[in-house]
PDB file of C-alpha atoms in Angstrom:
ATOM      1  CA  GLN K1409      10.025 -11.103 -17.697  1.00 68.00           C
ATOM      2  CA  LYS K1410      12.427  -8.444 -16.427  1.00 74.00           C
ATOM      3  CA  GLU K1411      11.776  -7.725 -12.752  1.00 90.00           C
ATOM      4  CA  VAL K1412      12.694  -5.154 -10.216  1.00 95.00           C
ATOM      5  CA  GLU K1413      12.126  -5.965  -6.527  1.00 95.00           C
ATOM      6  CA  GLN K1414      12.064  -3.546  -3.692  1.00 95.00           C
ATOM      7  CA  ASN K1415      11.725  -4.147  -0.022  1.00 85.00           C
ATOM      8  CA  SER K1416       7.934  -3.806   0.378  1.00 75.00           C
ATOM      9  CA  GLY K1417       8.012  -1.627   3.490  1.00 82.00           C
ATOM     10  CA  PRO K1418       6.551   0.478   4.877  1.00 93.00           C
ATOM     11  CA  LEU K1419       9.804   1.846   6.389  1.00 96.00           C
ATOM     12  CA  SER K1420       9.659   4.045   9.341  1.00 97.00           C
ATOM     13  CA  VAL K1421      12.662   5.929  10.655  1.00 97.00           C
ATOM     14  CA  PRO K1422      13.159   8.710  13.225  1.00 98.00           C
ATOM     15  CA  GLU K1423      14.166  12.143  12.189  1.00 98.00           C
ATOM     16  CA  GLY K1424      17.886  12.403  11.809  1.00 98.00           C
ATOM     17  CA  ALA K1425      18.433   8.678  11.161  1.00 98.00           C
ATOM     18  CA  ILE K1426      19.700   6.986   7.980  1.00 98.00           C
ATOM     19  CA  ALA K1427      17.064   5.473   5.787  1.00 97.00           C
ATOM     20  CA  SER K1428      18.185   2.526   3.662  1.00 97.00           C
ATOM     21  CA  LEU K1429      16.222   1.542   0.582  1.00 97.00           C
ATOM     22  CA  ASN K1430      17.068  -1.545  -1.390  1.00 97.00           C
ATOM     23  CA  CYS K1431      16.371  -2.858  -4.889  1.00 96.00           C
ATOM     24  CA  THR K1432      17.359  -5.962  -6.856  1.00 96.00           C
ATOM     25  CA  TYR K1433      16.889  -6.540 -10.576  1.00 95.00           C
ATOM     26  CA  SER K1434      16.820  -9.638 -12.765  1.00 92.00           C
ATOM     27  CA  ASP K1435      18.235  -8.377 -16.119  1.00 88.00           C
ATOM     28  CA  ARG K1436      22.017  -8.769 -16.122  1.00 87.00           C
ATOM     29  CA  VAL K1437      22.391  -6.482 -19.161  1.00 85.00           C
ATOM     30  CA  SER K1438      20.726  -3.484 -17.448  1.00 86.00           C
ATOM     31  CA  GLN K1439      22.954  -0.367 -17.761  1.00 87.00           C
ATOM     32  CA  SER K1440      21.107   2.403 -15.994  1.00 92.00           C
ATOM     33  CA  PHE K1441      19.580   2.698 -12.570  1.00 95.00           C
ATOM     34  CA  PHE K1442      17.357   5.428 -11.164  1.00 97.00           C
ATOM     35  CA  TRP K1443      15.674   6.368  -7.899  1.00 98.00           C
ATOM     36  CA  TYR K1444      12.485   8.381  -8.053  1.00 98.00           C
ATOM     37  CA  ARG K1445      10.698  10.019  -5.133  1.00 98.00           C
ATOM     38  CA  GLN K1446       6.839  10.224  -5.310  1.00 98.00           C
ATOM     39  CA  TYR K1447       4.827  12.234  -2.863  1.00 97.00           C
ATOM     40  CA  SER K1448       1.281  11.131  -2.358  1.00 95.00           C
ATOM     41  CA  GLY K1449      -0.882  12.408  -5.247  1.00 93.00           C
ATOM     42  CA  LYS K1450       2.154  13.784  -7.118  1.00 96.00           C
ATOM     43  CA  SER K1451       4.229  12.582 -10.026  1.00 97.00           C
ATOM     44  CA  PRO K1452       7.578  10.770  -9.735  1.00 98.00           C
ATOM     45  CA  GLU K1453      10.622  13.065  -9.301  1.00 97.00           C
ATOM     46  CA  LEU K1454      14.126  11.904 -10.255  1.00 97.00           C
ATOM     47  CA  ILE K1455      16.499  12.101  -7.388  1.00 97.00           C
ATOM     48  CA  MET K1456      19.458   9.875  -8.393  1.00 97.00           C
ATOM     49  CA  SER K1457      20.876   8.202 -11.499  1.00 96.00           C
ATOM     50  CA  ILE K1458      23.737   5.723 -11.273  1.00 96.00           C
ATOM     51  CA  TYR K1459      25.456   3.827 -14.055  1.00 94.00           C
ATOM     52  CA  SER K1460      28.643   2.197 -12.735  1.00 94.00           C
ATOM     53  CA  ASN K1461      29.566   0.192  -9.702  1.00 96.00           C
ATOM     54  CA  GLY K1462      30.211   1.893  -6.506  1.00 97.00           C
ATOM     55  CA  ASP K1463      28.750   4.874  -4.654  1.00 97.00           C
ATOM     56  CA  LYS K1464      27.376   8.162  -5.942  1.00 98.00           C
ATOM     57  CA  GLU K1465      26.633  10.908  -3.516  1.00 98.00           C
ATOM     58  CA  ASP K1466      24.367  13.956  -3.922  1.00 97.00           C
ATOM     59  CA  GLY K1467      23.789  15.936  -0.773  1.00 97.00           C
ATOM     60  CA  ARG K1468      22.104  13.725   1.762  1.00 98.00           C
ATOM     61  CA  PHE K1469      21.458  10.990  -0.887  1.00 98.00           C
ATOM     62  CA  THR K1470      23.869   8.169  -1.698  1.00 98.00           C
ATOM     63  CA  ALA K1471      23.143   5.639  -4.381  1.00 98.00           C
ATOM     64  CA  GLN K1472      25.100   2.312  -4.385  1.00 98.00           C
ATOM     65  CA  LEU K1473      25.352  -0.093  -7.265  1.00 97.00           C
ATOM     66  CA  ASN K1474      26.747  -3.612  -7.390  1.00 97.00           C
ATOM     67  CA  LYS K1475      26.114  -5.128 -10.821  1.00 94.00           C
ATOM     68  CA  ALA K1476      27.666  -8.505  -9.817  1.00 95.00           C
ATOM     69  CA  SER K1477      25.031  -8.926  -7.168  1.00 95.00           C
ATOM     70  CA  GLN K1478      22.349  -7.138  -9.235  1.00 95.00           C
ATOM     71  CA  TYR K1479      21.696  -4.754  -6.413  1.00 96.00           C
ATOM     72  CA  VAL K1480      21.133  -1.089  -6.044  1.00 97.00           C
ATOM     73  CA  SER K1481      20.402   0.895  -2.954  1.00 97.00           C
ATOM     74  CA  LEU K1482      19.576   4.488  -1.807  1.00 98.00           C
ATOM     75  CA  LEU K1483      20.775   5.852   1.509  1.00 98.00           C
ATOM     76  CA  ILE K1484      19.210   9.006   2.952  1.00 98.00           C
ATOM     77  CA  ARG K1485      21.252  10.506   5.712  1.00 98.00           C
ATOM     78  CA  ASP K1486      19.886  12.900   8.302  1.00 98.00           C
ATOM     79  CA  SER K1487      16.338  11.879   7.285  1.00 98.00           C
ATOM     80  CA  GLN K1488      13.744  14.708   7.451  1.00 98.00           C
ATOM     81  CA  PRO K1489       9.941  14.508   7.656  1.00 97.00           C
ATOM     82  CA  SER K1490       9.907  16.013   4.156  1.00 97.00           C
ATOM     83  CA  ASP K1491      11.670  12.872   2.920  1.00 98.00           C
ATOM     84  CA  SER K1492       8.445  10.931   3.703  1.00 98.00           C
ATOM     85  CA  ALA K1493       7.330   9.638   0.333  1.00 97.00           C
ATOM     86  CA  THR K1494       7.259   6.491  -1.844  1.00 97.00           C
ATOM     87  CA  TYR K1495      10.734   5.727  -3.394  1.00 98.00           C
ATOM     88  CA  LEU K1496      10.614   3.968  -6.755  1.00 98.00           C
ATOM     89  CA  CYS K1497      13.660   2.046  -8.114  1.00 97.00           C
ATOM     90  CA  ALA K1498      13.676   1.997 -11.891  1.00 96.00           C
ATOM     91  CA  VAL K1499      16.025   0.030 -14.132  1.00 94.00           C
ATOM     92  CA  ASN K1500      16.690   0.321 -17.817  1.00 88.00           C
ATOM     93  CA  SER K1501      15.698  -3.019 -19.385  1.00 74.00           C
ATOM     94  CA  GLN K1502      16.956  -4.655 -22.495  1.00 65.00           C
ATOM     95  CA  GLY K1503      20.314  -2.911 -22.266  1.00 58.00           C
ATOM     96  CA  GLY K1504      19.854   0.547 -23.693  1.00 57.00           C
ATOM     97  CA  SER K1505      16.215   0.444 -24.806  1.00 67.00           C
ATOM     98  CA  GLU K1506      13.948   3.341 -23.754  1.00 76.00           C
ATOM     99  CA  LYS K1507      11.970   1.072 -21.478  1.00 85.00           C
ATOM    100  CA  LEU K1508      12.277   1.445 -17.707  1.00 90.00           C
ATOM    101  CA  VAL K1509      11.023  -1.268 -15.358  1.00 92.00           C
ATOM    102  CA  PHE K1510       9.864   0.042 -12.054  1.00 95.00           C
ATOM    103  CA  GLY K1511       9.799  -1.682  -8.672  1.00 96.00           C
ATOM    104  CA  LYS K1512       6.643  -1.521  -6.786  1.00 95.00           C
ATOM    105  CA  GLY K1513       8.105   1.226  -4.478  1.00 96.00           C
ATOM    106  CA  THR K1514       8.936   1.454  -0.839  1.00 97.00           C
ATOM    107  CA  LYS K1515       6.949   3.847   1.351  1.00 96.00           C
ATOM    108  CA  LEU K1516       9.170   5.782   3.785  1.00 97.00           C
ATOM    109  CA  THR K1517       7.867   7.643   6.802  1.00 97.00           C
ATOM    110  CA  VAL K1518      10.247   9.866   8.751  1.00 98.00           C
ATOM    111  CA  ASN K1519       8.922  10.527  12.265  1.00 96.00           C
ATOM    112  CA  PRO K1520       9.660  13.877  13.894  1.00 94.00           C
TER     113      PRO K1520
ATOM    114  CA  ASP F 711       8.383  23.726 -11.668  1.00 51.00           C
ATOM    115  CA  THR F 712       8.419  20.686 -13.932  1.00 61.00           C
ATOM    116  CA  GLU F 713       9.870  21.067 -17.431  1.00 92.00           C
ATOM    117  CA  VAL F 714       7.300  18.616 -18.743  1.00 97.00           C
ATOM    118  CA  THR F 715       3.901  20.280 -18.923  1.00 97.00           C
ATOM    119  CA  GLN F 716       0.663  18.274 -18.959  1.00 98.00           C
ATOM    120  CA  THR F 717      -2.819  19.573 -19.556  1.00 98.00           C
ATOM    121  CA  PRO F 718      -5.426  19.290 -18.186  1.00 97.00           C
ATOM    122  CA  LYS F 719      -4.533  18.523 -14.565  1.00 97.00           C
ATOM    123  CA  HIS F 720      -7.910  16.932 -13.920  1.00 97.00           C
ATOM    124  CA  LEU F 721     -10.382  15.471 -16.339  1.00 96.00           C
ATOM    125  CA  VAL F 722     -13.816  13.938 -15.743  1.00 96.00           C
ATOM    126  CA  MET F 723     -15.514  12.305 -18.661  1.00 94.00           C
ATOM    127  CA  GLY F 724     -18.294   9.929 -19.476  1.00 91.00           C
ATOM    128  CA  MET F 725     -17.818   6.654 -21.229  1.00 90.00           C
ATOM    129  CA  THR F 726     -19.044   7.930 -24.495  1.00 89.00           C
ATOM    130  CA  ASN F 727     -16.979  11.132 -24.561  1.00 90.00           C
ATOM    131  CA  LYS F 728     -13.896  11.823 -26.651  1.00 95.00           C
ATOM    132  CA  LYS F 729     -11.097  13.875 -25.043  1.00 96.00           C
ATOM    133  CA  SER F 730      -7.414  14.346 -25.388  1.00 97.00           C
ATOM    134  CA  LEU F 731      -4.545  14.657 -22.913  1.00 98.00           C
ATOM    135  CA  LYS F 732      -1.621  16.964 -23.989  1.00 98.00           C
ATOM    136  CA  CYS F 733       2.070  16.979 -23.020  1.00 98.00           C
ATOM    137  CA  GLU F 734       4.765  19.471 -23.944  1.00 98.00           C
ATOM    138  CA  GLN F 735       8.494  19.534 -23.279  1.00 97.00           C
ATOM    139  CA  HIS F 736      11.125  22.107 -24.279  1.00 90.00           C
ATOM    140  CA  MET F 737      14.230  20.275 -23.120  1.00 93.00           C
ATOM    141  CA  GLY F 738      15.178  19.096 -26.631  1.00 93.00           C
ATOM    142  CA  HIS F 739      14.428  15.544 -25.612  1.00 93.00           C
ATOM    143  CA  ARG F 740      13.842  12.976 -28.462  1.00 93.00           C
ATOM    144  CA  ALA F 741      11.864  10.408 -26.566  1.00 93.00           C
ATOM    145  CA  MET F 742       8.480  10.849 -24.995  1.00 95.00           C
ATOM    146  CA  TYR F 743       6.372   8.450 -22.950  1.00 96.00           C
ATOM    147  CA  TRP F 744       2.868   7.835 -21.640  1.00 98.00           C
ATOM    148  CA  TYR F 745       2.306   6.019 -18.423  1.00 98.00           C
ATOM    149  CA  LYS F 746      -0.778   5.029 -16.459  1.00 98.00           C
ATOM    150  CA  GLN F 747      -0.559   4.857 -12.690  1.00 98.00           C
ATOM    151  CA  LYS F 748      -3.166   3.528 -10.350  1.00 97.00           C
ATOM    152  CA  ALA F 749      -3.107   4.201  -6.616  1.00 94.00           C
ATOM    153  CA  LYS F 750      -0.319   2.512  -4.665  1.00 92.00           C
ATOM    154  CA  LYS F 751       1.169   1.016  -7.914  1.00 95.00           C
ATOM    155  CA  PRO F 752       4.186   1.972  -9.946  1.00 96.00           C
ATOM    156  CA  PRO F 753       3.732   3.682 -13.237  1.00 97.00           C
ATOM    157  CA  GLU F 754       2.799   1.305 -16.010  1.00 96.00           C
ATOM    158  CA  LEU F 755       4.241   2.098 -19.484  1.00 95.00           C
ATOM    159  CA  MET F 756       1.716   2.580 -22.316  1.00 97.00           C
ATOM    160  CA  PHE F 757       3.550   4.114 -25.258  1.00 96.00           C
ATOM    161  CA  VAL F 758       7.021   5.321 -26.230  1.00 94.00           C
ATOM    162  CA  TYR F 759       7.821   7.709 -29.117  1.00 94.00           C
ATOM    163  CA  SER F 760      11.373   7.988 -30.209  1.00 92.00           C
ATOM    164  CA  TYR F 761      12.305  10.685 -32.744  1.00 92.00           C
ATOM    165  CA  GLU F 762       8.555  11.279 -33.278  1.00 94.00           C
ATOM    166  CA  LYS F 763       7.929   7.638 -34.205  1.00 94.00           C
ATOM    167  CA  LEU F 764       5.994   5.145 -32.167  1.00 95.00           C
ATOM    168  CA  SER F 765       8.565   2.674 -30.933  1.00 91.00           C
ATOM    169  CA  ILE F 766       6.741   0.789 -28.130  1.00 90.00           C
ATOM    170  CA  ASN F 767       3.072   0.039 -27.656  1.00 93.00           C
ATOM    171  CA  GLU F 768       2.512  -2.105 -24.586  1.00 92.00           C
ATOM    172  CA  SER F 769      -0.569  -3.756 -26.052  1.00 92.00           C
ATOM    173  CA  VAL F 770      -2.706  -0.814 -24.970  1.00 96.00           C
ATOM    174  CA  PRO F 771      -6.425  -1.050 -25.908  1.00 96.00           C
ATOM    175  CA  SER F 772      -7.411   0.942 -29.045  1.00 95.00           C
ATOM    176  CA  ARG F 773      -9.582   3.291 -27.008  1.00 96.00           C
ATOM    177  CA  PHE F 774      -6.261   5.015 -26.281  1.00 98.00           C
ATOM    178  CA  SER F 775      -4.605   6.592 -29.320  1.00 98.00           C
ATOM    179  CA  PRO F 776      -1.251   8.390 -29.085  1.00 98.00           C
ATOM    180  CA  GLU F 777       0.016  11.090 -31.350  1.00 97.00           C
ATOM    181  CA  CYS F 778       3.300  12.883 -31.612  1.00 97.00           C
ATOM    182  CA  PRO F 779       2.780  16.000 -33.805  1.00 95.00           C
ATOM    183  CA  ASN F 780       6.415  17.111 -33.296  1.00 94.00           C
ATOM    184  CA  SER F 781       9.322  16.457 -31.103  1.00 91.00           C
ATOM    185  CA  SER F 782       8.004  18.726 -28.318  1.00 96.00           C
ATOM    186  CA  LEU F 783       4.393  17.581 -28.201  1.00 97.00           C
ATOM    187  CA  LEU F 784       2.644  14.387 -27.257  1.00 98.00           C
ATOM    188  CA  ASN F 785      -1.049  13.757 -27.220  1.00 98.00           C
ATOM    189  CA  LEU F 786      -3.183  10.900 -25.951  1.00 98.00           C
ATOM    190  CA  HIS F 787      -6.636  10.723 -27.480  1.00 98.00           C
ATOM    191  CA  LEU F 788      -9.290   9.059 -25.383  1.00 97.00           C
ATOM    192  CA  HIS F 789     -12.525   7.447 -26.634  1.00 95.00           C
ATOM    193  CA  ALA F 790     -15.158   5.153 -25.091  1.00 93.00           C
ATOM    194  CA  LEU F 791     -13.163   4.642 -21.904  1.00 94.00           C
ATOM    195  CA  GLN F 792     -14.133   2.350 -19.071  1.00 95.00           C
ATOM    196  CA  PRO F 793     -14.405   3.072 -15.354  1.00 95.00           C
ATOM    197  CA  GLU F 794     -11.210   1.039 -14.815  1.00 96.00           C
ATOM    198  CA  ASP F 795      -9.343   3.490 -16.939  1.00 97.00           C
ATOM    199  CA  SER F 796      -9.565   6.027 -14.172  1.00 97.00           C
ATOM    200  CA  ALA F 797      -6.010   6.770 -13.131  1.00 97.00           C
ATOM    201  CA  LEU F 798      -3.184   9.248 -13.093  1.00 98.00           C
ATOM    202  CA  TYR F 799      -1.766   9.613 -16.590  1.00 98.00           C
ATOM    203  CA  LEU F 800       1.841  10.635 -16.672  1.00 98.00           C
ATOM    204  CA  CYS F 801       3.875  11.978 -19.616  1.00 98.00           C
ATOM    205  CA  ALA F 802       7.618  11.758 -19.491  1.00 96.00           C
ATOM    206  CA  SER F 803      10.557  12.633 -21.732  1.00 95.00           C
ATOM    207  CA  SER F 804      14.231  11.730 -22.035  1.00 94.00           C
ATOM    208  CA  GLN F 805      17.109  12.533 -24.284  1.00 91.00           C
ATOM    209  CA  GLY F 806      16.373   9.512 -26.415  1.00 76.00           C
ATOM    210  CA  SER F 807      18.922   7.031 -25.172  1.00 70.00           C
ATOM    211  CA  GLY F 808      17.637   4.327 -22.840  1.00 71.00           C
ATOM    212  CA  THR F 809      20.502   5.107 -20.498  1.00 82.00           C
ATOM    213  CA  GLN F 810      19.210   8.623 -19.808  1.00 88.00           C
ATOM    214  CA  PRO F 811      16.695   9.321 -17.072  1.00 92.00           C
ATOM    215  CA  GLN F 812      13.097  10.094 -17.760  1.00 94.00           C
ATOM    216  CA  HIS F 813      11.529  13.283 -16.444  1.00 96.00           C
ATOM    217  CA  PHE F 814       7.875  13.302 -15.568  1.00 97.00           C
ATOM    218  CA  GLY F 815       5.215  15.877 -15.904  1.00 97.00           C
ATOM    219  CA  ASP F 816       2.716  16.512 -13.095  1.00 97.00           C
ATOM    220  CA  GLY F 817       0.181  14.251 -14.617  1.00 98.00           C
ATOM    221  CA  THR F 818      -3.531  14.354 -15.495  1.00 98.00           C
ATOM    222  CA  ARG F 819      -5.927  12.897 -12.998  1.00 97.00           C
ATOM    223  CA  LEU F 820      -8.600  11.193 -15.061  1.00 97.00           C
ATOM    224  CA  SER F 821     -11.974   9.983 -13.737  1.00 96.00           C
ATOM    225  CA  ILE F 822     -14.418   8.060 -15.947  1.00 95.00           C
ATOM    226  CA  LEU F 823     -18.027   8.208 -14.892  1.00 91.00           C
TER     227      LEU F 823
END
Protein backbone atom coordinates (compact mmCIF):
# COMPACT_ATOMS: atom_id res chain seq x y z
CA GLN A 1 0.00 0.00 0.00
CA LYS A 2 1.53 3.26 -1.14
CA GLU A 3 1.39 5.80 1.67
CA VAL A 4 1.87 9.50 2.11
CA GLU A 5 2.25 10.80 5.64
CA GLN A 6 1.91 14.39 6.77
CA ASN A 7 2.40 15.89 10.21
CA SER A 8 -1.09 15.79 11.59
CA GLY A 9 -1.22 19.34 12.96
CA PRO A 10 -3.00 21.51 13.45
CA LEU A 11 -0.16 23.96 12.92
CA SER A 12 -0.49 27.48 14.24
CA VAL A 13 1.95 30.29 13.41
CA PRO A 14 1.88 34.05 13.92
CA GLU A 15 1.47 36.38 10.97
CA GLY A 16 4.79 37.04 9.28
CA ALA A 17 6.40 33.79 10.47
CA ILE A 18 7.59 30.86 8.35
CA ALA A 19 5.22 27.90 8.23
CA SER A 20 6.85 24.53 7.59
CA LEU A 21 4.78 21.61 6.32
CA ASN A 22 6.28 18.16 5.97
CA CYS A 23 5.44 15.02 4.04
CA THR A 24 7.01 11.58 3.67
CA TYR A 25 6.13 8.93 1.12
CA SER A 26 6.68 5.19 0.91
CA ASP A 27 6.92 4.51 -2.84
CA ARG A 28 10.55 4.90 -3.93
CA VAL A 29 9.65 5.10 -7.63
CA SER A 30 7.42 8.15 -7.18
CA GLN A 31 8.31 10.85 -9.70
CA SER A 32 6.00 13.79 -9.10
CA PHE A 33 5.11 15.67 -5.96
CA PHE A 34 2.42 18.27 -5.45
CA TRP A 35 1.14 20.58 -2.77
CA TYR A 36 -2.51 21.56 -2.77
CA ARG A 37 -4.19 24.18 -0.61
CA GLN A 38 -7.80 23.60 0.39
CA TYR A 39 -9.89 26.23 2.10
CA SER A 40 -12.78 24.99 4.21
CA GLY A 41 -15.70 23.99 1.99
CA LYS A 42 -13.71 24.56 -1.21
CA SER A 43 -11.87 22.31 -3.64
CA PRO A 44 -8.11 21.66 -3.64
CA GLU A 45 -6.01 24.26 -5.44
CA LEU A 46 -2.59 23.37 -6.81
CA ILE A 47 0.11 25.63 -5.39
CA MET A 48 3.38 23.80 -6.10
CA SER A 49 4.74 20.96 -8.22
CA ILE A 50 8.24 19.54 -7.78
CA TYR A 51 9.95 16.76 -9.68
CA SER A 52 13.68 16.84 -8.89
CA ASN A 53 15.76 17.01 -5.75
CA GLY A 54 16.35 20.41 -4.25
CA ASP A 55 14.34 23.55 -3.76
CA LYS A 56 11.74 25.20 -5.96
CA GLU A 57 10.57 28.69 -5.13
CA ASP A 58 7.39 30.47 -6.23
CA GLY A 59 6.75 33.76 -4.49
CA ARG A 60 6.38 33.12 -0.76
CA PHE A 61 6.27 29.35 -1.29
CA THR A 62 9.26 27.00 -1.42
CA ALA A 63 8.95 23.28 -2.03
CA GLN A 64 11.85 21.03 -1.06
CA LEU A 65 12.35 17.46 -2.29
CA ASN A 66 14.77 14.83 -1.05
CA LYS A 67 14.17 11.55 -2.88
CA ALA A 68 16.85 9.68 -0.92
CA SER A 69 15.00 10.43 2.31
CA GLN A 70 11.57 10.19 0.60
CA TYR A 71 10.70 13.56 2.01
CA VAL A 72 9.00 16.63 0.58
CA SER A 73 8.24 19.87 2.38
CA LEU A 74 6.55 23.20 1.82
CA LEU A 75 7.74 26.42 3.39
CA ILE A 76 5.51 29.47 3.48
CA ARG A 77 7.41 32.66 4.20
CA ASP A 78 5.80 35.80 5.64
CA SER A 79 2.66 33.81 6.47
CA GLN A 80 -0.61 35.69 6.11
CA PRO A 81 -4.03 34.97 7.65
CA SER A 82 -5.20 34.19 4.11
CA ASP A 83 -2.79 31.22 4.11
CA SER A 84 -4.97 29.56 6.77
CA ALA A 85 -6.15 26.36 5.09
CA THR A 86 -5.52 22.63 4.92
CA TYR A 87 -2.44 21.72 2.89
CA LEU A 88 -2.48 18.40 1.09
CA CYS A 89 0.66 16.63 -0.06
CA ALA A 90 0.09 14.43 -3.11
CA VAL A 91 2.50 11.97 -4.70
CA ASN A 92 2.28 10.25 -8.04
CA SER A 93 2.24 6.54 -7.27
CA GLN A 94 3.43 3.64 -9.39
CA GLY A 95 5.95 5.80 -11.18
CA GLY A 96 4.13 7.60 -13.93
CA SER A 97 0.57 6.32 -13.56
CA GLU A 98 -2.29 8.79 -13.36
CA LYS A 99 -3.00 7.94 -9.74
CA LEU A 100 -2.15 10.42 -7.00
CA VAL A 101 -1.87 9.37 -3.39
CA PHE A 102 -2.85 12.11 -0.96
CA GLY A 103 -1.71 12.64 2.58
CA LYS A 104 -4.35 13.34 5.18
CA GLY A 105 -3.51 17.04 5.15
CA THR A 106 -2.16 19.52 7.66
CA LYS A 107 -4.42 22.30 8.86
CA LEU A 108 -2.55 25.59 9.10
CA THR A 109 -3.80 28.59 11.05
CA VAL A 110 -2.00 31.93 10.73
CA ASN A 111 -2.84 34.20 13.63
CA PRO A 112 -2.96 37.98 13.06
CA ASP B 1 -12.09 31.07 -11.88
CA THR B 2 -11.44 27.35 -12.18
CA GLU B 3 -10.85 25.90 -15.66
CA VAL B 4 -12.68 22.72 -14.71
CA THR B 5 -16.41 23.39 -14.46
CA GLN B 6 -18.73 21.17 -12.45
CA THR B 7 -22.51 21.25 -12.33
CA PRO B 8 -24.57 21.37 -10.26
CA LYS B 9 -22.80 22.99 -7.32
CA HIS B 10 -25.28 21.46 -4.87
CA LEU B 11 -27.56 18.44 -5.22
CA VAL B 12 -30.06 16.96 -2.80
CA MET B 13 -31.61 13.67 -3.80
CA GLY B 14 -33.56 10.82 -2.35
CA MET B 15 -32.29 7.26 -2.24
CA THR B 16 -34.52 6.21 -5.14
CA ASN B 17 -33.64 9.09 -7.46
CA LYS B 18 -31.42 9.05 -10.52
CA LYS B 19 -29.24 12.09 -11.15
CA SER B 20 -26.03 12.98 -12.96
CA LEU B 21 -23.04 15.12 -12.12
CA LYS B 22 -21.30 16.88 -14.98
CA CYS B 23 -17.75 18.06 -15.50
CA GLU B 24 -16.22 19.98 -18.40
CA GLN B 25 -12.68 21.13 -19.13
CA HIS B 26 -11.30 23.09 -22.07
CA MET B 27 -7.60 22.81 -21.33
CA GLY B 28 -6.99 20.02 -23.84
CA HIS B 29 -6.29 17.61 -21.02
CA ARG B 30 -6.47 13.91 -21.84
CA ALA B 31 -7.09 12.49 -18.38
CA MET B 32 -10.11 13.15 -16.19
CA TYR B 33 -10.90 11.99 -12.69
CA TRP B 34 -13.72 11.64 -10.20
CA TYR B 35 -12.98 11.93 -6.48
CA LYS B 36 -15.16 11.71 -3.40
CA GLN B 37 -14.25 13.79 -0.37
CA LYS B 38 -15.75 13.52 3.09
CA ALA B 39 -15.29 16.24 5.69
CA LYS B 40 -11.78 16.49 7.14
CA LYS B 41 -10.52 13.71 4.85
CA PRO B 42 -8.36 13.86 1.71
CA PRO B 43 -9.92 13.27 -1.72
CA GLU B 44 -10.55 9.61 -2.44
CA LEU B 45 -10.09 8.51 -6.04
CA MET B 46 -13.07 6.84 -7.69
CA PHE B 47 -12.43 6.70 -11.44
CA VAL B 48 -9.83 7.73 -14.01
CA TYR B 49 -10.44 8.20 -17.71
CA SER B 50 -7.41 8.39 -19.97
CA TYR B 51 -7.93 9.29 -23.63
CA GLU B 52 -11.68 8.75 -23.10
CA LYS B 53 -11.23 5.19 -21.84
CA LEU B 54 -11.79 4.06 -18.27
CA SER B 55 -8.34 3.21 -16.93
CA ILE B 56 -8.89 3.02 -13.18
CA ASN B 57 -11.97 2.01 -11.18
CA GLU B 58 -11.18 1.98 -7.48
CA SER B 59 -13.76 -0.74 -6.75
CA VAL B 60 -16.56 1.81 -6.63
CA PRO B 61 -20.10 0.47 -6.05
CA SER B 62 -22.18 0.10 -9.21
CA ARG B 63 -24.62 2.75 -8.02
CA PHE B 64 -21.97 5.17 -9.35
CA SER B 65 -21.58 4.96 -13.12
CA PRO B 66 -19.03 7.12 -14.94
CA GLU B 67 -19.23 8.18 -18.56
CA CYS B 68 -16.82 10.09 -20.77
CA PRO B 69 -18.70 11.24 -23.92
CA ASN B 70 -15.64 13.07 -25.29
CA SER B 71 -12.27 14.36 -24.20
CA SER B 72 -13.77 17.49 -22.61
CA LEU B 73 -16.72 15.99 -20.76
CA LEU B 74 -17.08 13.64 -17.84
CA ASN B 75 -20.32 12.53 -16.22
CA LEU B 76 -21.08 10.61 -13.07
CA HIS B 77 -24.49 8.92 -13.07
CA LEU B 78 -26.00 8.30 -9.67
CA HIS B 79 -28.69 5.77 -8.80
CA ALA B 80 -30.03 4.35 -5.54
CA LEU B 81 -27.45 6.12 -3.42
CA GLN B 82 -27.13 5.67 0.32
CA PRO B 83 -26.91 8.37 3.00
CA GLU B 84 -23.21 7.58 3.46
CA ASP B 85 -22.66 8.69 -0.14
CA SER B 86 -23.25 12.27 0.93
CA ALA B 87 -19.97 14.08 0.22
CA LEU B 88 -18.20 16.59 -1.97
CA TYR B 89 -17.65 15.10 -5.42
CA LEU B 90 -14.66 16.52 -7.23
CA CYS B 91 -13.74 16.34 -10.87
CA ALA B 92 -10.15 16.90 -11.96
CA SER B 93 -8.20 16.85 -15.18
CA SER B 94 -4.56 16.58 -16.19
CA GLN B 95 -2.53 16.48 -19.39
CA GLY B 96 -2.59 12.71 -19.27
CA SER B 97 0.81 11.85 -17.98
CA GLY B 98 0.92 10.78 -14.36
CA THR B 99 3.74 13.22 -13.83
CA GLN B 100 1.53 16.22 -14.56
CA PRO B 101 -0.56 17.91 -11.87
CA GLN B 102 -4.30 17.48 -11.60
CA HIS B 103 -6.53 20.54 -11.62
CA PHE B 104 -9.75 20.37 -9.66
CA GLY B 105 -13.17 21.80 -10.29
CA ASP B 106 -15.17 23.48 -7.52
CA GLY B 107 -17.03 20.26 -6.77
CA THR B 108 -20.63 19.20 -6.30
CA ARG B 109 -21.91 19.04 -2.73
CA LEU B 110 -24.20 16.00 -2.68
CA SER B 111 -26.68 15.24 0.08
CA ILE B 112 -28.68 12.01 0.15
CA LEU B 113 -31.91 12.10 2.12
